PDB file of C-alpha atoms in Angstrom:
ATOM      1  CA  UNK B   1      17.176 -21.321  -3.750  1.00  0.00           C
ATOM      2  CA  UNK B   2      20.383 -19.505  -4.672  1.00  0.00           C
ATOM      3  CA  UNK B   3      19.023 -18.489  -7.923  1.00  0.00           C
ATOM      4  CA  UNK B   4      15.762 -17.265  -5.881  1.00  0.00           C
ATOM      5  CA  UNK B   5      17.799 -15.259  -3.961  1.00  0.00           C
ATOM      6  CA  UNK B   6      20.419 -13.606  -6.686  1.00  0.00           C
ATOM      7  CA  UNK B   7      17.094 -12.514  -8.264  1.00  0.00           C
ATOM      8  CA  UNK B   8      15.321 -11.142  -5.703  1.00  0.00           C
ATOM      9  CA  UNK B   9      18.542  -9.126  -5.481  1.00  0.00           C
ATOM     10  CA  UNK B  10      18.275  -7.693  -8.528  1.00  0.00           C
ATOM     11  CA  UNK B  11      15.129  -6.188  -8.022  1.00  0.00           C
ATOM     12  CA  UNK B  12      15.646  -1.970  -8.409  1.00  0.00           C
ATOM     13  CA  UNK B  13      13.141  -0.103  -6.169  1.00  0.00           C
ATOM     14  CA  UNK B  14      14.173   3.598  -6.508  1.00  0.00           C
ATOM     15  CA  UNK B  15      12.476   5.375  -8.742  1.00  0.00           C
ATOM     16  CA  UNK B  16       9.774   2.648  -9.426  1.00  0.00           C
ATOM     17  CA  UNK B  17       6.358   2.374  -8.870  1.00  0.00           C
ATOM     18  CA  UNK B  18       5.172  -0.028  -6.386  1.00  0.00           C
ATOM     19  CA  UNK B  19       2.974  -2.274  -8.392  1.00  0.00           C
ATOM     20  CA  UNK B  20       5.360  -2.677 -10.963  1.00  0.00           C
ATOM     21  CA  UNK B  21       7.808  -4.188  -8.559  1.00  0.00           C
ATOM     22  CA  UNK B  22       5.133  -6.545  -7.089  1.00  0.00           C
ATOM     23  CA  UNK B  23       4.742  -7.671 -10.872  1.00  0.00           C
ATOM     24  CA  UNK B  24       8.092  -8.650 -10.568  1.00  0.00           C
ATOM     25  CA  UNK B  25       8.964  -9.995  -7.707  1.00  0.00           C
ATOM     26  CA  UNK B  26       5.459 -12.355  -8.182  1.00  0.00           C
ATOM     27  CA  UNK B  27       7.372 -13.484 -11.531  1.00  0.00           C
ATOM     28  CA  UNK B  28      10.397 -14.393  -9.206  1.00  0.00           C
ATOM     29  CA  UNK B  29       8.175 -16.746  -6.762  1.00  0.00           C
ATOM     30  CA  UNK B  30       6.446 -17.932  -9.482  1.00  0.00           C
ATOM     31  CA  UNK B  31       9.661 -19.266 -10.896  1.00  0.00           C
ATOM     32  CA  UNK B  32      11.303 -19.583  -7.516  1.00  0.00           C
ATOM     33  CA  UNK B  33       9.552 -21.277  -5.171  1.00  0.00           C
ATOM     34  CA  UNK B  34       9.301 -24.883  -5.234  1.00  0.00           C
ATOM     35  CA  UNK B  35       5.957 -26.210  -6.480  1.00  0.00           C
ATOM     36  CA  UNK B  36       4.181 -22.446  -7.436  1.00  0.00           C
ATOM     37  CA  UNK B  37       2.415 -22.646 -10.420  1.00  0.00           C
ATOM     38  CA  UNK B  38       0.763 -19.234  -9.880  1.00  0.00           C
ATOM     39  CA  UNK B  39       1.295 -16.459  -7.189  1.00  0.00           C
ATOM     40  CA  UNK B  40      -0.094 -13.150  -6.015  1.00  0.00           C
ATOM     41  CA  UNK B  41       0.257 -10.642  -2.984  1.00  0.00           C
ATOM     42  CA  UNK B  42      -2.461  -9.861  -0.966  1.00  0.00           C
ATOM     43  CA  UNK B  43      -2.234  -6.281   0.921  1.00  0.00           C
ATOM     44  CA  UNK B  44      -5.042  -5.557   3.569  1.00  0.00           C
ATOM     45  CA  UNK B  45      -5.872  -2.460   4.810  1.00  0.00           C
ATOM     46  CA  UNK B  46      -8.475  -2.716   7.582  1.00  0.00           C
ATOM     47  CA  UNK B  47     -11.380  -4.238   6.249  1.00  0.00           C
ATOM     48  CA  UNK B  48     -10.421  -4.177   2.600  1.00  0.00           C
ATOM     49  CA  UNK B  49      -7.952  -6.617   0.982  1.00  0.00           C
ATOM     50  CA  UNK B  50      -7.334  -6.840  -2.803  1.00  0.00           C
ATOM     51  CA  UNK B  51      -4.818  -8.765  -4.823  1.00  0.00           C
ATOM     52  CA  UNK B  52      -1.735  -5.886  -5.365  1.00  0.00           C
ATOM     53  CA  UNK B  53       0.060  -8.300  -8.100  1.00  0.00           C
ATOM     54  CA  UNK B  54      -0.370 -11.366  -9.401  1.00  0.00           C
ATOM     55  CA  UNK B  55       1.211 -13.927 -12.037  1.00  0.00           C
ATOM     56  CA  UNK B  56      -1.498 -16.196 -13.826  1.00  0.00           C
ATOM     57  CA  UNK B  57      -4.756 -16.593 -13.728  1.00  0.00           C
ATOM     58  CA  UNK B  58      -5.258 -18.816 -10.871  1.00  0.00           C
ATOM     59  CA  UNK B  59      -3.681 -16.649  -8.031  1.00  0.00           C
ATOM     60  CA  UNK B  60      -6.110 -13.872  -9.291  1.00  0.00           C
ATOM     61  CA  UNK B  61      -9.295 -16.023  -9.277  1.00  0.00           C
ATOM     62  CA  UNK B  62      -8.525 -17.959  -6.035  1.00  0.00           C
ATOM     63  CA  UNK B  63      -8.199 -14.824  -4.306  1.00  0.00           C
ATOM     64  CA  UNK B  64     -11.072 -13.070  -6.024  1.00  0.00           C
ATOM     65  CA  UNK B  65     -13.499 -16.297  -4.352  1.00  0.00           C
ATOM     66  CA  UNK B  66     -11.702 -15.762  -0.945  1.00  0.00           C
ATOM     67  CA  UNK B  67     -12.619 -12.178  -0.967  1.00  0.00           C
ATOM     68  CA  UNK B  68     -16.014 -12.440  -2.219  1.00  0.00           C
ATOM     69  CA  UNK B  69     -16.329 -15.475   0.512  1.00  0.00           C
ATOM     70  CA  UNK B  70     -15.137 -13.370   3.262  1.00  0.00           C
ATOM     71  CA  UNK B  71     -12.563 -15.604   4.307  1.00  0.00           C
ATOM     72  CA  UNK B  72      -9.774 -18.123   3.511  1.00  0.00           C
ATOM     73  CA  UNK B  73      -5.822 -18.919   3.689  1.00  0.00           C
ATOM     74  CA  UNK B  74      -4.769 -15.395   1.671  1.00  0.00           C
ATOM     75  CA  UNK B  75      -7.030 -13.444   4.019  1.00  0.00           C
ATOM     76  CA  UNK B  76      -6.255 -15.381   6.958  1.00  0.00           C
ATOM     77  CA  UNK B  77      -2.838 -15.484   7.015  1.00  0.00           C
ATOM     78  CA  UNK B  78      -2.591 -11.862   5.558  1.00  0.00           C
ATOM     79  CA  UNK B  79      -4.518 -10.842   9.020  1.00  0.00           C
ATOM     80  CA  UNK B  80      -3.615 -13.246  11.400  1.00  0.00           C
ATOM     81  CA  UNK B  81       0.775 -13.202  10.328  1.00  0.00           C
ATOM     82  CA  UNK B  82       0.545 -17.419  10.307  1.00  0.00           C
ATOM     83  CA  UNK B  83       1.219 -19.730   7.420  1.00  0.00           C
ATOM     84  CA  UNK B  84      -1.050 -21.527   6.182  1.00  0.00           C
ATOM     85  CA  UNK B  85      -0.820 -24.447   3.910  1.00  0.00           C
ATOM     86  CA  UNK B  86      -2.956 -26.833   1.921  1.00  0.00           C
ATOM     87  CA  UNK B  87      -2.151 -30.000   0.615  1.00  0.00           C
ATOM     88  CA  UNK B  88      -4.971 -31.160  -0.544  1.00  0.00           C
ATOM     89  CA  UNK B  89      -8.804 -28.672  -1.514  1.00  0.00           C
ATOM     90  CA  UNK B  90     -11.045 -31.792  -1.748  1.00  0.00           C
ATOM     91  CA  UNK B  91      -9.834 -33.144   2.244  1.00  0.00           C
ATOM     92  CA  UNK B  92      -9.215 -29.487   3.393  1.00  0.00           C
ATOM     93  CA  UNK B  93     -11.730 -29.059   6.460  1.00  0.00           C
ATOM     94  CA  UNK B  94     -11.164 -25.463   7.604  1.00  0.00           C
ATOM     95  CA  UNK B  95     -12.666 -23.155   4.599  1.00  0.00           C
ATOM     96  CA  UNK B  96     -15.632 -25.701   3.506  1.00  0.00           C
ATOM     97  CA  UNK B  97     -17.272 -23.121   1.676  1.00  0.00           C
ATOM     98  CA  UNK B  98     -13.908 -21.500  -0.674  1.00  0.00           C
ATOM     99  CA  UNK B  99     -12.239 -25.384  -1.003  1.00  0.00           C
ATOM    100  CA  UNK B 100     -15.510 -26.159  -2.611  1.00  0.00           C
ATOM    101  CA  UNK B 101     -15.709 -24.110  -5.347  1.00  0.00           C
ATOM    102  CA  UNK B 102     -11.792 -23.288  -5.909  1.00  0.00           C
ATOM    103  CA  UNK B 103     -11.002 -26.861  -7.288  1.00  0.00           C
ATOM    104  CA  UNK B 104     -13.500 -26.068  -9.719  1.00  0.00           C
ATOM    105  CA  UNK B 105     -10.671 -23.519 -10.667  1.00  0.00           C
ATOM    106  CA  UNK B 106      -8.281 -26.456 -10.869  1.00  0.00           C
ATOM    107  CA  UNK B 107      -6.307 -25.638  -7.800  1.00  0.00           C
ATOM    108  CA  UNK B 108      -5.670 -29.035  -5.584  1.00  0.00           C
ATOM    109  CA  UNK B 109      -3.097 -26.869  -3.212  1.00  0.00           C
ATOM    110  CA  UNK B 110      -1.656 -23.734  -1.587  1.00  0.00           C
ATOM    111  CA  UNK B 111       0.575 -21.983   0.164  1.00  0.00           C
ATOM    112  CA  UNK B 112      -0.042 -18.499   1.997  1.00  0.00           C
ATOM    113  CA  UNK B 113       3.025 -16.465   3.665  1.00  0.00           C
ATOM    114  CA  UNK B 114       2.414 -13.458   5.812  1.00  0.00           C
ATOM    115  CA  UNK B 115       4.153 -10.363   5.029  1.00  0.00           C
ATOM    116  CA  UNK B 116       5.846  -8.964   7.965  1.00  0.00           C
ATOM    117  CA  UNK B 117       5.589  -5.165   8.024  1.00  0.00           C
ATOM    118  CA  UNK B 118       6.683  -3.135  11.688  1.00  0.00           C
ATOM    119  CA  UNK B 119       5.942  -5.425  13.716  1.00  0.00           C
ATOM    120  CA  UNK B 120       2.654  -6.724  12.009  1.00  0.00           C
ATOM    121  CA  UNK B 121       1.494  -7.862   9.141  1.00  0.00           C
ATOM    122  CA  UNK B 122       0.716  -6.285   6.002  1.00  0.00           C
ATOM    123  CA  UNK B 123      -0.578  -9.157   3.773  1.00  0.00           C
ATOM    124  CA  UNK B 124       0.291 -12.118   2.376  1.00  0.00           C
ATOM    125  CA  UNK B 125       2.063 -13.905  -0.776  1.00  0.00           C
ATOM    126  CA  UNK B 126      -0.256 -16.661  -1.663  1.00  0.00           C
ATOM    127  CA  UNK B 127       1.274 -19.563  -4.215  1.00  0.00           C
ATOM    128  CA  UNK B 128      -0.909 -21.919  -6.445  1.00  0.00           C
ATOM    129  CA  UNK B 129      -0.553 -25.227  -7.758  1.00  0.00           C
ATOM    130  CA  UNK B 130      -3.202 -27.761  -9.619  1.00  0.00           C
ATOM    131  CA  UNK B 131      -1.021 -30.447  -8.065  1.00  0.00           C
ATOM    132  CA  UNK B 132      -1.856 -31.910  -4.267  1.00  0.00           C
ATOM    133  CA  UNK B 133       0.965 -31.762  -2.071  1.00  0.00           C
ATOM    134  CA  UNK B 134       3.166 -29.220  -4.174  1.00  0.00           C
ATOM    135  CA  UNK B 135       4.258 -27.287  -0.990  1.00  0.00           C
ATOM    136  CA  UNK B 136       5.029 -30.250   1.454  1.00  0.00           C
ATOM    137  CA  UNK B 137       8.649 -29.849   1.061  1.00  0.00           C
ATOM    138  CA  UNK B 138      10.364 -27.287   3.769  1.00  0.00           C
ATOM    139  CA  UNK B 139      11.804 -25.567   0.951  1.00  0.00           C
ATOM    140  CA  UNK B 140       8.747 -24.065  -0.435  1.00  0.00           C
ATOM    141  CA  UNK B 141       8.571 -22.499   2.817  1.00  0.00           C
ATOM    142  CA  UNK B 142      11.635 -21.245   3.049  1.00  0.00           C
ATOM    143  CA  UNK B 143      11.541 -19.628  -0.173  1.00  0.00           C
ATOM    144  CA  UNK B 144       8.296 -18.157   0.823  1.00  0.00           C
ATOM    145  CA  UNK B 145       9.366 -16.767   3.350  1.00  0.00           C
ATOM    146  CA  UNK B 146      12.119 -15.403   1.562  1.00  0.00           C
ATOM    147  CA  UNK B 147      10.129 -13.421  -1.179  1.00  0.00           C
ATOM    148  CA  UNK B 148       7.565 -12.123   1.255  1.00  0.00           C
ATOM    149  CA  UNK B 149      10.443 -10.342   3.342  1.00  0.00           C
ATOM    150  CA  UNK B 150      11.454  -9.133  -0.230  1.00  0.00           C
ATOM    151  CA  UNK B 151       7.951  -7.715  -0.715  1.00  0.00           C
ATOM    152  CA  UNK B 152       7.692  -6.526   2.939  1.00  0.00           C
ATOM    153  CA  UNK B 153      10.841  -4.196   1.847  1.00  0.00           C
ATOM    154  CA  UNK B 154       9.294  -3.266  -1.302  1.00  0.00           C
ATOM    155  CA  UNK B 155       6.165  -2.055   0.532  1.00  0.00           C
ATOM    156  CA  UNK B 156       8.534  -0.435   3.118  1.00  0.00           C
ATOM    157  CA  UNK B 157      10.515   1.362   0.873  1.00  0.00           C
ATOM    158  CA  UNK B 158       7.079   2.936  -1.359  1.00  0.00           C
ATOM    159  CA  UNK B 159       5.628   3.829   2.546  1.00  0.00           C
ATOM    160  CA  UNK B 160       9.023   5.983   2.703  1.00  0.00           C
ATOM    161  CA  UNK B 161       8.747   7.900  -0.393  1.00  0.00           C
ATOM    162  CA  UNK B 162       5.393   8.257  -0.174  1.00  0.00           C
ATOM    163  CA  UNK B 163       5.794  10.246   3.356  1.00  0.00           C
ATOM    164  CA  UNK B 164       9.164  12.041   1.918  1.00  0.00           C
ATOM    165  CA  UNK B 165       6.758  13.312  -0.885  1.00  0.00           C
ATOM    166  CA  UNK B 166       3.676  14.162   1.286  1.00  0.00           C
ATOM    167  CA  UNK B 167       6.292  15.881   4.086  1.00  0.00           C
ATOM    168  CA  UNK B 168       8.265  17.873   0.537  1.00  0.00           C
ATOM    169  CA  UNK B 169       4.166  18.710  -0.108  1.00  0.00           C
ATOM    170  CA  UNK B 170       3.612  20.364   2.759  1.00  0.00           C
ATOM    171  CA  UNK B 171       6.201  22.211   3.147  1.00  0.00           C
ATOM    172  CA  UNK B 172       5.330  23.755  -0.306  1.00  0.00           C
ATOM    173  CA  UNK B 173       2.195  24.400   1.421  1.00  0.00           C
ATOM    174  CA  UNK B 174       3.607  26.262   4.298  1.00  0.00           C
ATOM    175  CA  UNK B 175       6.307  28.363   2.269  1.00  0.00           C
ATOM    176  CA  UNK B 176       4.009  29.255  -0.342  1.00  0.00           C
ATOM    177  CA  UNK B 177       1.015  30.471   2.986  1.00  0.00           C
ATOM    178  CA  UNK B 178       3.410  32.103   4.527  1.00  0.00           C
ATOM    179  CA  UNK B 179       4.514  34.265   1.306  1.00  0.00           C
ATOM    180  CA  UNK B 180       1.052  35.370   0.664  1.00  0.00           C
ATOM    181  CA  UNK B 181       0.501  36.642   4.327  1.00  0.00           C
ATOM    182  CA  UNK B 182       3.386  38.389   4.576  1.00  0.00           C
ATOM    183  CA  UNK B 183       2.484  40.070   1.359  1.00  0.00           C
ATOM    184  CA  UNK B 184      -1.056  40.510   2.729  1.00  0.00           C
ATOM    185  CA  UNK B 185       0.281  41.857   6.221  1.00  0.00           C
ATOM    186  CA  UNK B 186       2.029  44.447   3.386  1.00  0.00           C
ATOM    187  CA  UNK B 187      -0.901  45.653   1.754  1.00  0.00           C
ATOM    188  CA  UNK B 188      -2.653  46.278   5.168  1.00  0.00           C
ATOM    189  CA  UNK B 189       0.398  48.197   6.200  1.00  0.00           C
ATOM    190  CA  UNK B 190       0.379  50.653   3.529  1.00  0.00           C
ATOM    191  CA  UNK B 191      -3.294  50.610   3.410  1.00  0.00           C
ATOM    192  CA  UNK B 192      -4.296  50.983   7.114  1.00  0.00           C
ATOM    193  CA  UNK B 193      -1.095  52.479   8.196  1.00  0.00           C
ATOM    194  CA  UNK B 194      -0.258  49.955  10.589  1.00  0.00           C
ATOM    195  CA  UNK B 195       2.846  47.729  11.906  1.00  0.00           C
ATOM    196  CA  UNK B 196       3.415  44.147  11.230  1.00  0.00           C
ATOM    197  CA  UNK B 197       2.055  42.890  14.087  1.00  0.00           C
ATOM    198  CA  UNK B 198      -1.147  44.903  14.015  1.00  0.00           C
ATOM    199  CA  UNK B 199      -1.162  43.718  10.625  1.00  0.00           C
ATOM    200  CA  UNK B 200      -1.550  39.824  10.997  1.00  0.00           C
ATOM    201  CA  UNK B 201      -3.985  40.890  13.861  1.00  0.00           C
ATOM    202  CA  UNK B 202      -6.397  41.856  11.343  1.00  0.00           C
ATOM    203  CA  UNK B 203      -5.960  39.258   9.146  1.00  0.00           C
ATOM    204  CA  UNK B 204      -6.080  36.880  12.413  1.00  0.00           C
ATOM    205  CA  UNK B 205      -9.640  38.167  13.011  1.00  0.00           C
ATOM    206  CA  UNK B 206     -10.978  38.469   9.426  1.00  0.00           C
ATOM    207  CA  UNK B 207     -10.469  34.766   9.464  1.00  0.00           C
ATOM    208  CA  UNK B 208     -11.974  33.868  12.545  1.00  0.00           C
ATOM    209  CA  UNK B 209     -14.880  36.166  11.562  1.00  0.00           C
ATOM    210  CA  UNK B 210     -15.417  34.576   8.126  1.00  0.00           C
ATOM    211  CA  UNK B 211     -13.995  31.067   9.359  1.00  0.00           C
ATOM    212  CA  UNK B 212     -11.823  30.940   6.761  1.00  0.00           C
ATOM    213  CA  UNK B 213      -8.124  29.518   6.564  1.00  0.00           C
ATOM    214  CA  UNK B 214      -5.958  32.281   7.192  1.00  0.00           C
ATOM    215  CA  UNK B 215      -4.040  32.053   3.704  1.00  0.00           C
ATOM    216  CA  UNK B 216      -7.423  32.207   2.099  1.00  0.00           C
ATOM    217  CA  UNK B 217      -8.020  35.669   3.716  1.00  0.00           C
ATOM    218  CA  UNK B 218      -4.429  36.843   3.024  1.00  0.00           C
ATOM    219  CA  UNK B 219      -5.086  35.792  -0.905  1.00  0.00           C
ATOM    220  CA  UNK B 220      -8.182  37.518  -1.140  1.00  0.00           C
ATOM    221  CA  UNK B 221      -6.347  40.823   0.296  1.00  0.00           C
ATOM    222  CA  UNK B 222      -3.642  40.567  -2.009  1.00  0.00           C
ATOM    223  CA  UNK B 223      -6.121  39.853  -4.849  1.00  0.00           C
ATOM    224  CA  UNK B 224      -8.027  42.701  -4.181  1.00  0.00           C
ATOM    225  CA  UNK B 225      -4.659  44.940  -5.007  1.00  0.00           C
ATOM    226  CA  UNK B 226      -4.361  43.545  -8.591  1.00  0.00           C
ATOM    227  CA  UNK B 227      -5.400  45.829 -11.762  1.00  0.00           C
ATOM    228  CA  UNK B 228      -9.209  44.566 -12.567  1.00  0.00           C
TER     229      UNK B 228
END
């Protein structure tokens, strides 16, 4: 558990892509939690939910029958923020239809942790093992839990620098429109011998005329000042 945590430590986010630290940190559980054989992380969005990361095989197929079923512990517990364990696909009773046709994939058990993400849930970290009964022990939960509140942070921390970048956008937007129409609200001023203000008046009504963005009128204006 110690070692679990030291390396879940370790894990750099700045400057990182986030799938390439969900690679990683699956490599952790995989290693880390007590009876995994396999893991992946399953992110849902609304309706959709796909597997963000994996490590082996069996995480990516189990999950792969749960979404084409519609339902089962990854997509339940990624929706519904609960744990949900399984000690045993061929006595398992609640997902008749996925148990079925998973241990023909060679997985006897599983564990599925939600991902806690303001105040909700994001997902879920879903561990695989061809043995029955490989997540009894309290630990496996507790190191589950562990390594989705890693993940949670991961996902967190791409969210933020995914807004810094789209606010840093923006404003790129809204320095570089408000250059060209005060170079536009020039060329009318020499042109038409007006004042500023009388100035972004026309362009104002140009653009409500041709409903067209503003900037797009002031561009064309400026354009139309440039050697042919």
């Amino acid at each position: 558990m110690e070692q679990l945590l030291r390396d879940l430590s370790r894990v750099v986010l700045a400057g990182r892509a986030l799938g390439e630290v969900l690679e990683e940190i699956t490599a952790i559980a995989t290693a880390g939690i007590p009876g995994s054989e396999s893991t992946s992380i399953t992110l849902v969005r609304g309706d959709k939910a796909w597997t963000a990361a994996y490590q082996g095989e069996m995480a990516l197929a189990a999950d792969e029958l749960q979404y084409a079923e519609g339902y089962g512990p990854c997509l339940d517990a990624g929706r519904g923020g609960v744990v949900l364990r399984i000690d045993d696909m061929r006595t398992e009773q609640r997902w008749p239809d996925y148990v079925a046709r998973v241990v023909d994939l060679g997985v006897r058990s599983s564990l599925s942790v939600p991902l806690p993400y303001q105040g909700g849930v994001i997902g879920a970290l879903n561990n695989y093992s061809s043995q029955p009964g490989a997540f009894a022990s309290p630990e496996s939960l507790a190191a589950g839990t562990d390594v989705a509140e890693a993940i949670a942070v991961a996902v967190a921390n791409a969210e933020a620098h995914h807004e810094l970048g789209e606010q840093a956008r923006n404003m790129r937007i809204a320095m570089d429109s408000r250059a060209v129409i005060e170079q536009a609200k020039g060329v009318l001023m020499a042109q038409q011998h007006v004042d500023a203000e009388q100035a972004f008046e026309i362009l104002r009504a140009a653009s409500q005329r041709a409903n067209r963005k503003l900037r797009e009128v002031a561009t064309g204006v400026v354009a139309s000042t440039q050697p042919q």
